[in-house]
């Protein structure tokens, strides 16, 4: 699920959850969970038609997975997936939610006359105890560019502890995609950065003149801080398909029934993309994801449903896409080939945020090879 | 110092710092300290001319307090106050800073050739050890409406541990003020709230129709959440003096050399204010503060400096004022008398944020007494 931008904070650390030393729960709550306790935030996600339709159809077009079965909803939020699971005929649904939103879920479930089927449990899925294993694990865990928030770790944990060997994951598969894009955001952010530096130089001058303190030694760290903020931090955007100027490539494929935390700790990929736009500017890359509800090999879906967050005119989602900007943009033409080396890891300070290294070779359609470039990005 | 609005988070709790059970340091860092690690934020405060002038003049017009003396700067940030103290002739300055901003302070101090005088210590003032007691404790600790952020607790701790009996506090005194105001923000927020509720009702209808789930039971908690957000949370504003429609009253007076944490845990006050505006709307109350640099009784300032954040045309500060809105506004006239009962406590979830109860009696100039009203507010 998309989330409002969490601030960057040190003080937390990666966990056995998170793939490193223990994540402090209080810090994790302050950094991450807290936004989900707000009804306003839940409503944002519940108002995402594409998201809602996908899960609704995935469930109700595949009732055989739910009728008479036991279900676990990881991160139930308002309880919507648990409610649909029960309405689709589940015998029992465990709806786990870490925040006080669980109380609203309980209220909602009772008001919809499903409290005899759905049991809301407040707590982290890593900590709670269920009385039995389940036939289905359903969860809407996807963050920006799929893995921001690292919530999939919790789904893996739930699967390993609570899914029967014959059980089914909803969704069953997930993929990360990237494509070269054009965007006016690059110019905007470049201007913002330069405006910020102009202001800084005036500030240094004033502080020297008025207050007798020479702050010029801080220019370098200030510019690095501002560069990171304006130029290197990925942006949320709702891209128009026309902004995609080259072929999209799969960065990562995940089988939700077998993936381990290790599989998603680091995402490394080589991508090939051909420019399809005619004499245009490569302003950066757009990243998005899709998930599929295919059931399992032994118990497949009757109707396979897809939820995609690819750039779309009519079917945009609250996730938008993540935009990684290049400064300056690069002039490219139809037929130019990009060879992109992509590497994404979790931030040391906060395992729910990401750091990316992206290198790119461009072979122009003429055969000429442009000098390669390398950029660091942050998903905050 | 003013701070960007910290989100409301549970998970932390009030501390022996904070006046209750232990504050978790990691949570406190995630909620509070982290913003101060950014140079951009330091620059915001360093660009506040009124703030800078006040401290600059307080120090350089009172060099006798600094020459040959030892100084402790609590929460040094970029190091500015420590640098000025050294430039004013201090023999030794201890500059304590909890965040990694301390590294920039160290760089800045060295670049200004003061590293033989100023020693930067990274850590919380509650934890660090100094080799000696000091003659002066200087700190810019003030938050919105003075006490937001509860940083004064740390200054009190520093004073009790490290200030010589003959020592001096910079600033020496602080006051909170309130006045009745008019403001268009009330209408704005009222409209925002009502727009949000209109959208909610459409959402409930759509969710019932499209997805078979009746969310009307969540209308009450949603409206309470939205009411708190739009109507009851104090706003930052830079009030024009003309918006102040009645006499300002002192809410609290603090002597920084003797105040205890207990003195500031709860702020209770009865305020009288007379309306000075002619047939106007009482839209709410504005809250601000001032501090004074008077030295001590035995070692007074040669020149007393004031730093005020009262509504001003030319001398506004980054603190602005805090605005507490009434819904609906009340029609008042010149000569109407307000009897305000004010009570402010720390939020249970986060000791750096505040909860306020404000009750008001209005006696019109005719003698007629309007029904009293009572409001709860949140400083987030």
XYZ file of C-alpha atoms in Angstrom:
760
model
C 0.000 0.000 0.000
C 1.232 3.475 -0.679
C 2.116 5.544 2.285
C 2.699 9.216 2.932
C 6.383 9.966 2.737
C 7.981 8.946 5.993
C 10.739 11.249 7.087
C 14.289 9.969 7.062
C 15.340 9.071 10.525
C 18.352 7.501 12.042
C 17.981 5.836 15.406
C 16.217 2.780 14.053
C 18.147 -0.075 12.553
C 17.481 -3.020 10.318
C 15.995 -5.986 12.140
C 15.743 -9.731 12.056
C 12.717 -8.240 10.574
C 14.471 -6.074 7.985
C 17.397 -8.389 7.482
C 19.833 -7.120 10.129
C 20.065 -6.303 13.869
C 16.825 -5.863 15.761
C 14.375 -3.215 14.622
C 13.232 -1.203 17.614
C 9.440 -1.586 17.680
C 8.779 1.863 19.117
C 10.938 3.466 16.464
C 9.303 1.372 13.736
C 5.945 2.554 15.018
C 7.006 6.207 15.071
C 8.528 5.950 11.591
C 6.102 3.686 9.823
C 3.020 2.146 11.356
C 1.503 5.311 12.765
C 0.144 6.677 9.489
C -2.034 3.583 9.101
C -3.898 4.364 12.324
C -5.659 7.254 10.581
C -9.041 6.669 8.936
C -8.184 9.370 6.440
C -5.274 7.305 5.199
C -7.348 4.124 5.054
C -9.972 6.003 3.055
C -7.345 7.092 0.541
C -6.525 3.470 -0.138
C -10.177 2.367 -0.066
C -10.963 5.061 -2.647
C -8.436 3.656 -5.096
C -10.811 2.068 -7.585
C -8.215 0.061 -9.450
C -6.877 -1.397 -6.217
C -10.338 -2.140 -4.863
C -11.609 -3.658 -8.102
C -8.577 -5.940 -8.387
C -8.879 -7.414 -4.906
C -12.679 -7.533 -5.092
C -12.589 -9.409 -8.387
C -9.687 -11.607 -7.334
C -11.772 -12.809 -4.401
C -15.259 -12.980 -5.856
C -14.175 -14.466 -9.190
C -12.372 -17.191 -7.241
C -14.805 -18.101 -4.485
C -13.600 -21.704 -4.561
C -10.491 -20.489 -2.741
C -12.633 -19.019 0.038
C -15.779 -21.085 0.489
C -15.536 -23.057 3.716
C -11.859 -22.104 4.054
C -9.757 -20.320 6.683
C -8.144 -17.029 5.764
C -5.466 -14.782 7.252
C -5.487 -11.085 6.292
C -2.067 -9.598 7.029
C -2.364 -5.899 7.852
C -6.143 -5.738 7.694
C -6.368 -1.978 8.187
C -10.062 -1.178 7.993
C -10.835 -4.873 7.511
C -11.939 -4.696 3.896
C -10.173 -7.807 2.586
C -11.266 -9.800 5.618
C -14.858 -8.705 5.048
C -14.780 -9.700 1.386
C -13.185 -13.021 2.253
C -16.021 -13.707 4.682
C -18.639 -12.567 2.172
C -17.076 -14.935 -0.374
C -17.842 -17.773 2.023
C -14.820 -18.188 4.286
C -15.502 -20.299 7.363
C -13.072 -18.230 9.467
C -10.966 -15.132 8.861
C -8.135 -13.904 11.078
C -7.609 -10.193 10.465
C -4.316 -9.002 11.952
C -3.566 -5.283 12.341
C -0.687 -3.679 14.255
C -2.289 -0.277 14.861
C -5.393 0.909 16.696
C -7.111 0.818 13.310
C -7.912 -2.738 14.424
C -10.622 -1.283 16.666
C -12.310 0.343 13.679
C -11.986 -2.899 11.752
C -13.758 -4.701 14.576
C -16.547 -2.101 14.553
C -16.904 -2.338 10.798
C -16.996 -6.120 10.793
C -19.668 -6.193 13.455
C -21.749 -3.578 11.626
C -21.596 -5.781 8.538
C -22.713 -8.821 10.551
C -19.541 -10.786 10.036
C -18.163 -10.910 13.557
C -19.036 -14.585 13.814
C -16.602 -15.262 10.958
C -13.940 -12.549 11.204
C -11.731 -12.269 14.254
C -9.639 -9.105 14.478
C -6.324 -9.475 16.259
C -4.348 -6.382 17.207
C -0.621 -6.920 16.967
C 2.285 -7.522 14.638
C 1.964 -10.645 12.549
C 5.412 -11.612 13.766
C 4.109 -11.721 17.340
C 0.519 -12.943 17.246
C -0.645 -16.495 17.759
C -3.365 -18.096 15.673
C -5.205 -21.239 16.779
C -4.654 -22.920 13.415
C -2.968 -22.737 10.022
C -4.901 -21.220 7.153
C -5.871 -21.995 3.577
C -5.391 -18.467 2.246
C -3.133 -15.584 3.152
C -4.433 -12.343 1.686
C -2.668 -9.038 2.055
C -2.300 -5.695 0.391
C 1.352 -5.127 1.254
C 2.710 -3.317 -1.772
C 4.461 0.023 -1.328
C 5.734 2.508 -3.850
C 7.746 0.635 -6.483
C 6.512 -2.554 -4.769
C 9.021 -2.901 -1.983
C 9.062 0.461 -0.224
C 7.930 -0.154 3.380
C 9.332 -3.705 3.280
C 5.966 -5.040 4.353
C 6.436 -8.166 2.238
C 8.792 -9.418 4.973
C 5.753 -9.645 7.250
C 3.778 -11.545 4.643
C 6.637 -14.028 4.226
C 6.753 -14.483 7.987
C 2.990 -15.057 8.066
C 3.261 -17.571 5.228
C 6.072 -19.520 6.851
C 4.235 -19.694 10.181
C 0.590 -19.971 9.260
C -0.028 -21.151 5.689
C -0.938 -24.777 5.166
C 1.233 -26.620 2.634
C -1.816 -26.652 0.344
C -2.446 -22.950 0.975
C -2.759 -20.111 -1.506
C -1.247 -16.612 -1.506
C -3.297 -13.558 -2.527
C -1.595 -12.092 -4.539
C 0.471 -14.992 -5.822
C 3.010 -13.069 -7.899
C 4.570 -9.627 -8.060
C 6.830 -7.826 -10.503
C 8.820 -4.599 -10.556
C 9.083 -2.689 -13.831
C 11.134 0.226 -15.117
C 11.114 2.306 -18.271
C 12.881 5.391 -19.578
C 10.700 8.487 -19.355
C 10.484 12.140 -20.194
C 9.247 14.512 -17.525
C 9.229 18.213 -16.736
C 9.933 17.345 -13.105
C 13.652 17.239 -13.844
C 13.763 20.890 -14.868
C 11.589 21.788 -11.904
C 13.773 20.073 -9.383
C 16.921 21.401 -10.984
C 15.536 24.922 -10.629
C 14.500 24.280 -7.050
C 17.983 23.027 -6.240
C 19.685 25.971 -7.877
C 17.310 28.410 -6.196
C 18.130 26.805 -2.888
C 21.854 27.179 -3.512
C 21.439 30.829 -4.601
C 19.652 31.449 -1.331
C 22.389 29.677 0.555
C 25.126 31.863 -0.911
C 23.156 34.978 0.027
C 22.705 33.554 3.499
C 26.456 32.897 3.887
C 27.191 36.446 2.782
C 24.631 37.944 5.190
C 25.756 35.847 8.116
C 29.347 36.918 7.591
C 28.442 40.568 7.256
C 25.823 40.871 9.976
C 26.964 38.302 12.501
C 30.693 37.778 12.006
C 30.451 34.055 11.360
C 31.819 32.488 8.183
C 29.575 29.631 7.164
C 31.171 28.944 3.775
C 32.759 25.748 5.102
C 29.219 24.316 5.293
C 28.496 24.964 1.626
C 29.632 21.506 0.562
C 27.536 19.531 3.103
C 24.582 21.838 2.490
C 24.744 21.305 -1.254
C 24.994 17.542 -0.737
C 21.959 17.604 1.515
C 20.020 19.692 -0.989
C 21.190 17.566 -3.923
C 19.950 14.469 -2.180
C 16.629 16.121 -1.398
C 15.929 17.746 -4.758
C 17.794 15.642 -7.280
C 18.345 12.184 -5.889
C 15.175 11.406 -4.010
C 12.610 9.573 -6.104
C 9.334 11.384 -6.705
C 5.772 10.250 -6.732
C 4.214 10.944 -10.081
C 1.201 9.874 -12.053
C 2.894 9.385 -15.414
C 1.013 9.678 -18.651
C 1.759 6.748 -20.981
C 3.121 9.238 -23.507
C 5.882 10.032 -21.050
C 7.224 6.508 -21.378
C 9.760 6.864 -24.183
C 11.188 3.367 -24.315
C 10.330 -0.270 -23.787
C 9.560 -1.236 -20.205
C 11.629 -3.965 -18.600
C 11.069 -6.300 -15.677
C 13.403 -5.540 -12.792
C 12.305 -8.306 -10.452
C 9.873 -11.198 -10.372
C 8.544 -12.590 -7.143
C 6.687 -15.827 -6.483
C 4.864 -15.019 -3.248
C 4.560 -18.674 -2.289
C 8.315 -19.300 -2.271
C 10.121 -15.955 -1.924
C 12.371 -15.479 1.105
C 13.369 -12.246 2.842
C 16.810 -12.785 1.344
C 15.328 -12.688 -2.132
C 14.072 -9.151 -1.563
C 16.845 -7.770 0.650
C 18.723 -6.726 -2.433
C 17.302 -6.252 -5.923
C 19.943 -6.486 -8.632
C 19.097 -6.437 -12.277
C 20.337 -5.748 -15.760
C 17.704 -4.211 -17.976
C 17.586 -3.562 -21.667
C 15.371 -0.875 -23.062
C 14.994 0.577 -26.532
C 13.950 4.155 -27.041
C 10.643 4.343 -28.881
C 10.231 8.108 -28.792
C 11.415 10.202 -31.700
C 14.210 12.623 -30.748
C 13.277 13.161 -27.171
C 14.851 13.724 -23.778
C 15.658 10.891 -21.464
C 14.758 12.717 -18.224
C 14.953 9.663 -16.053
C 13.282 6.367 -15.275
C 9.852 5.463 -14.038
C 9.369 2.508 -11.726
C 6.160 0.665 -10.938
C 4.834 -2.788 -10.183
C 2.085 -5.267 -10.849
C 0.725 -8.183 -8.883
C -1.251 -11.189 -10.046
C -3.778 -13.425 -8.363
C -3.128 -16.815 -9.960
C -3.721 -19.092 -6.996
C -1.251 -21.932 -6.626
C -0.059 -24.585 -9.061
C -2.173 -27.281 -7.403
C -5.098 -24.965 -6.722
C -5.102 -22.339 -9.455
C -7.432 -19.370 -9.839
C -10.475 -19.876 -11.992
C -10.058 -16.324 -13.185
C -6.625 -14.730 -13.021
C -6.746 -11.110 -11.962
C -4.031 -8.532 -12.505
C -3.435 -5.337 -10.530
C -1.021 -3.099 -12.414
C 0.287 0.346 -11.527
C 1.822 0.997 -14.952
C 1.382 4.493 -16.378
C -2.228 4.775 -17.502
C -4.622 7.484 -18.593
C -7.755 6.084 -17.001
C -6.572 3.499 -14.503
C -4.136 5.325 -12.304
C -3.693 4.276 -8.698
C -2.705 5.980 -5.475
C 0.732 4.364 -5.873
C 1.474 6.392 -8.993
C 4.948 5.571 -10.213
C 8.325 6.364 -8.726
C 10.400 8.741 -10.821
C 14.208 8.722 -10.766
C 15.502 11.864 -12.464
C 18.684 12.345 -14.441
C 20.505 15.655 -14.346
C 20.960 16.799 -16.970
C 18.534 14.914 -19.202
C 20.020 13.139 -22.205
C 19.010 13.575 -25.829
C 17.984 10.253 -27.281
C 16.310 9.027 -30.429
C 14.220 6.103 -31.584
C 16.327 2.986 -31.720
C 18.861 4.030 -29.134
C 19.492 1.133 -26.744
C 19.851 1.504 -22.994
C 21.719 -1.031 -20.931
C 20.761 -0.344 -17.334
C 22.380 -1.837 -14.290
C 20.050 -1.524 -11.291
C 20.737 -2.282 -7.668
C 18.400 -1.555 -4.742
C 19.107 -2.096 -1.051
C 17.450 -1.107 2.177
C 18.612 2.046 3.897
C 20.866 1.288 6.873
C 19.029 3.863 8.967
C 15.550 2.643 8.126
C 14.869 -0.766 6.611
C 11.571 0.451 5.188
C 13.317 2.938 2.869
C 15.559 2.183 -0.124
C 18.837 3.176 -1.719
C 19.454 2.630 -5.396
C 22.489 2.583 -7.677
C 21.627 2.958 -11.328
C 24.170 2.856 -14.128
C 23.367 3.265 -17.763
C 25.098 2.698 -21.083
C 23.525 4.226 -24.166
C 24.228 2.836 -27.599
C 22.809 5.198 -30.139
C 21.080 3.794 -33.182
C 24.062 5.055 -35.195
C 26.256 2.639 -33.264
C 27.929 5.419 -31.291
C 28.275 4.623 -27.608
C 27.754 7.502 -25.173
C 29.842 7.672 -22.004
C 28.149 5.635 -19.262
C 26.733 7.380 -16.216
C 25.978 6.247 -12.725
C 23.501 7.689 -10.231
C 22.483 7.123 -6.665
C 18.851 7.458 -5.690
C 16.861 7.307 -2.488
C 13.317 6.104 -1.994
C 12.223 7.962 1.124
C 13.195 26.940 18.405
C 10.406 26.363 15.979
C 10.227 22.948 14.413
C 8.453 21.446 11.441
C 5.256 19.831 12.568
C 6.055 16.451 14.040
C 3.452 13.834 13.310
C 1.371 12.505 16.143
C 2.643 9.150 17.202
C 1.851 6.758 19.930
C 4.511 4.308 20.985
C 6.545 6.882 22.902
C 5.606 7.831 26.415
C 6.360 10.607 28.815
C 9.691 10.228 30.590
C 11.510 11.078 33.751
C 12.428 13.465 31.080
C 8.912 14.578 30.171
C 7.505 14.108 33.642
C 6.367 10.478 33.550
C 7.619 6.944 32.714
C 10.765 6.632 30.593
C 10.866 8.271 27.183
C 12.247 5.799 24.675
C 15.320 7.496 23.162
C 14.954 5.918 19.741
C 11.322 6.967 19.545
C 12.199 10.471 20.745
C 14.808 10.628 18.009
C 12.397 9.460 15.335
C 9.689 11.860 16.514
C 11.675 14.899 17.439
C 15.437 15.234 17.195
C 15.824 14.098 13.613
C 14.670 17.314 11.961
C 17.522 19.193 13.628
C 20.107 17.073 11.847
C 19.301 18.853 8.574
C 21.312 21.917 7.552
C 18.244 23.214 5.760
C 16.381 23.384 9.044
C 19.314 25.034 10.840
C 19.489 27.600 8.046
C 15.784 28.414 8.541
C 16.482 29.317 12.138
C 19.774 31.092 11.329
C 17.897 33.195 8.759
C 15.460 34.464 11.365
C 16.763 37.995 11.756
C 14.806 38.838 14.887
C 16.024 35.692 16.616
C 19.600 36.179 15.497
C 19.683 39.872 16.410
C 18.300 39.187 19.883
C 20.879 36.560 20.802
C 23.687 38.452 19.082
C 22.886 41.630 20.976
C 22.194 39.823 24.241
C 25.724 38.411 24.086
C 27.727 41.310 22.629
C 25.963 44.003 24.695
C 26.774 41.972 27.813
C 30.324 40.821 27.236
C 31.017 41.010 30.966
C 29.012 37.807 31.294
C 31.290 36.064 28.800
C 34.802 37.461 29.061
C 37.043 34.897 30.695
C 34.043 32.790 31.616
C 32.921 29.230 30.918
C 29.776 28.691 28.881
C 27.473 25.777 28.130
C 25.367 25.929 24.943
C 22.480 23.477 25.250
C 21.428 22.208 21.825
C 24.133 24.001 19.873
C 22.813 22.979 16.443
C 25.147 24.642 13.967
C 27.164 26.097 16.867
C 26.174 29.732 16.393
C 25.618 30.653 20.037
C 28.804 28.869 21.064
C 30.735 30.773 18.405
C 29.364 34.119 19.535
C 30.084 33.275 23.158
C 33.701 32.537 22.236
C 33.938 35.712 20.129
C 32.592 37.658 23.124
C 35.606 36.451 25.090
C 34.626 33.184 26.759
C 37.557 31.163 28.080
C 35.823 27.879 27.316
C 32.546 26.885 25.663
C 30.930 23.451 25.817
C 28.556 23.059 22.868
C 26.263 20.070 23.324
C 24.225 18.703 20.418
C 22.250 15.438 20.296
C 22.215 14.993 16.510
C 24.893 14.557 13.849
C 24.582 18.301 13.319
C 27.332 18.360 15.965
C 29.803 17.348 13.242
C 28.895 20.399 11.184
C 29.173 22.535 14.304
C 32.680 21.198 14.849
C 33.604 21.983 11.239
C 32.165 25.476 11.506
C 33.942 26.218 14.770
C 37.273 25.112 13.362
C 36.756 27.161 10.179
C 36.145 30.198 12.396
C 39.332 29.508 14.366
C 37.585 28.895 17.651
C 38.292 25.214 18.208
C 40.742 26.077 20.978
C 37.841 27.599 22.919
C 34.734 25.700 21.823
C 34.414 21.980 22.454
C 31.522 20.264 20.680
C 30.054 17.288 22.499
C 27.633 15.012 20.698
C 24.968 13.641 22.980
C 21.928 14.480 25.065
C 22.573 17.046 27.772
C 21.013 14.598 30.226
C 23.750 12.081 29.444
C 26.956 14.016 28.788
C 29.682 14.732 31.313
C 31.438 18.061 31.506
C 34.761 18.513 33.293
C 33.491 21.520 35.246
C 30.529 23.694 36.104
C 29.890 26.795 34.015
C 29.243 30.489 34.454
C 26.662 30.787 31.688
C 24.111 28.469 30.191
C 22.919 29.715 26.831
C 20.271 27.985 24.777
C 17.696 28.655 22.137
C 15.115 26.152 23.364
C 11.816 27.840 22.624
C 9.208 26.054 20.533
C 5.921 27.215 19.142
C 3.988 28.976 21.910
C 7.167 28.621 23.982
C 6.781 25.121 25.333
C 6.078 22.955 22.305
C 8.952 20.437 22.078
C 9.433 20.548 25.862
C 13.091 21.360 25.328
C 13.134 23.575 28.406
C 13.243 20.367 30.476
C 16.722 19.769 29.053
C 17.817 23.295 29.918
C 16.577 22.835 33.498
C 18.502 19.575 33.716
C 21.625 21.300 32.404
C 21.209 24.120 34.899
C 20.746 21.823 37.872
C 23.792 19.760 36.920
C 26.224 22.254 35.463
C 25.489 25.870 36.405
C 27.577 27.418 39.178
C 25.528 28.986 41.983
C 26.744 32.371 40.680
C 25.874 31.434 37.104
C 23.612 33.198 34.617
C 20.898 31.880 32.289
C 20.591 33.134 28.708
C 17.683 33.844 28.368
C 16.801 34.581 31.983
C 13.028 34.895 31.675
C 10.225 33.694 29.430
C 6.533 34.485 29.099
C 3.579 33.038 27.248
C 0.934 35.415 25.922
C -2.548 35.081 24.438
C -4.975 37.441 22.819
C -8.330 37.228 21.060
C -7.980 37.435 17.279
C -9.841 37.579 14.038
C -8.691 35.366 11.197
C -9.963 33.979 7.907
C -8.365 30.659 8.773
C -11.458 29.657 10.699
C -13.687 29.831 7.643
C -11.025 28.049 5.603
C -10.687 25.179 8.016
C -14.437 24.937 8.459
C -14.790 24.589 4.697
C -11.996 22.042 4.535
C -13.661 20.001 7.246
C -17.058 20.121 5.602
C -15.555 19.276 2.222
C -13.861 16.306 3.790
C -17.144 15.116 5.305
C -18.990 15.583 1.982
C -16.343 13.425 0.357
C -16.709 10.857 3.109
C -20.445 10.500 2.618
C -19.927 10.001 -1.128
C -17.270 7.437 -0.308
C -19.605 5.517 2.038
C -22.291 5.493 -0.625
C -19.874 4.279 -3.333
C -18.376 1.588 -1.136
C -21.800 0.245 -0.313
C -22.938 0.270 -3.918
C -19.773 -0.991 -5.609
C -18.267 -3.241 -2.981
C -21.081 -4.383 -0.708
C -19.545 -3.021 2.473
C -21.390 -0.578 4.696
C -18.898 1.860 6.202
C -21.435 4.221 7.773
C -20.545 2.946 11.243
C -17.146 4.629 10.787
C -18.671 8.044 10.107
C -18.475 9.076 13.741
C -14.791 8.191 14.311
C -13.897 9.629 10.906
C -15.592 12.918 11.692
C -13.846 13.052 15.063
C -10.497 12.438 13.422
C -11.182 15.127 10.831
C -12.519 17.538 13.426
C -9.355 17.141 15.425
C -7.227 17.646 12.333
C -9.035 20.605 10.789
C -10.719 22.371 13.684
C -8.910 21.535 16.885
C -5.251 21.463 15.925
C -3.507 24.782 16.407
C -2.153 26.434 13.281
C 1.028 28.273 12.555
C 0.278 31.779 11.417
C 2.078 35.052 11.026
C -0.605 37.313 12.475
C -0.874 40.945 11.517
C -1.232 43.186 14.588
C -4.613 44.321 13.242
C -5.873 40.780 13.711
C -5.429 41.129 17.450
C -8.847 42.367 18.553
C -8.425 42.498 22.301
C -5.907 43.095 25.028
C -3.169 40.500 25.284
C -2.709 38.676 28.561
C 0.178 36.815 30.150
C -0.532 33.108 30.432
C 2.675 32.069 32.180
C 5.848 33.623 33.511
C 9.026 31.656 33.881
C 12.197 32.514 35.757
C 14.751 30.356 33.967
C 17.113 30.336 36.953
C 14.565 28.751 39.316
C 11.869 27.013 37.255
C 11.415 23.273 37.731
C 10.042 20.710 35.302
C 6.994 20.568 37.513
C 6.378 24.255 36.928
C 6.003 23.645 33.202
C 4.363 20.227 33.199
C 1.009 21.868 33.387
C 0.176 25.461 32.507
C -3.018 26.702 34.159
C -4.161 30.255 33.932
C -7.092 32.616 34.129
C -6.869 35.438 31.657
C -8.865 38.596 31.274
C -9.063 40.317 27.935
C -11.123 43.236 26.716
C -12.178 43.501 23.114
C -10.661 46.552 21.464
C -11.989 45.954 17.982
C -15.251 47.553 16.902
C -17.972 45.022 16.052
C -15.772 42.234 14.930
C -15.584 38.442 14.987
C -13.797 36.582 17.700
C -12.389 33.824 15.483
C -10.100 32.403 18.094
C -6.992 33.097 20.125
C -3.423 33.715 19.179
C -0.612 32.465 21.392
C 3.000 33.565 21.398
C 5.934 34.150 23.738
C 8.791 36.421 24.599
C 12.071 35.869 26.365
C 14.351 38.321 28.104
C 18.067 38.422 28.752
C 18.354 40.161 32.131
C 21.227 38.233 33.628
C 20.841 37.309 37.293
C 19.987 39.403 40.340
C 23.572 39.406 41.560
C 25.053 39.702 38.074
C 22.551 41.606 35.967
C 22.770 42.439 32.271
C 24.255 45.787 31.337
C 21.756 45.970 28.528
C 18.559 43.997 28.792
C 17.540 42.460 25.489
C 14.064 41.230 24.580
C 13.129 38.640 21.978
C 9.411 38.799 21.297
C 7.289 36.792 18.876
C 4.204 38.962 19.264
C 2.264 39.763 16.074
C 4.313 42.299 14.157
C 4.375 43.834 10.708
C 8.131 44.122 10.318
C 9.584 41.875 12.993
C 8.004 38.518 12.438
C 9.879 35.349 13.332
C 9.911 31.769 12.122
C 7.873 30.897 15.231
C 4.905 32.904 13.996
C 2.068 32.555 16.469
C -0.108 29.597 17.322
C -3.740 30.043 16.374
C -6.577 28.305 18.213
C -9.774 28.617 16.210
C -13.340 28.829 17.438
C -16.151 27.316 15.428
C -18.296 29.192 14.807
C -16.682 32.587 15.425
C -18.447 34.877 17.896
C -19.641 38.399 17.244
C -18.061 40.748 19.743
C -17.793 44.492 20.214
C -15.458 46.965 21.811
C -15.696 46.733 25.565
C -16.833 43.120 25.715
C -14.860 41.302 28.399
C -13.490 37.797 28.034
C -12.748 35.620 31.032
C -10.604 32.783 29.718
C -9.684 29.674 31.618
C -6.634 28.048 30.032
C -5.050 24.718 30.803
C -2.216 23.064 28.848
C -0.712 19.634 29.447
C 1.641 17.368 27.576
C 0.173 14.771 25.269
C 0.265 11.293 26.839
C 1.481 9.810 23.571
C 4.248 12.340 23.008
C 5.568 14.591 25.754
C 6.801 17.085 23.190
C 3.253 17.863 22.002
C 0.483 19.622 23.921
C -3.211 19.341 24.751
C -5.187 22.391 25.759
C -8.546 23.018 27.386
C -9.834 26.530 26.879
C -13.049 27.851 28.366
C -14.385 31.319 27.849
C -17.039 33.543 29.391
C -18.030 36.659 27.498
C -19.598 39.588 29.243
C -20.823 42.008 26.657
C -20.358 45.712 27.239
C -24.144 45.874 27.700
C -23.756 43.669 30.752
C -25.336 40.690 29.018
C -23.439 37.435 29.657
C -23.169 35.015 26.718
C -23.278 31.282 27.401
C -19.780 30.012 28.187
C -18.028 27.676 25.774
C -15.259 25.179 26.180
C -12.849 23.847 23.586
C -10.119 21.295 23.373
C -7.053 22.010 21.239
C -3.939 20.126 20.212
C -0.506 21.514 19.527
C 0.974 18.927 17.187
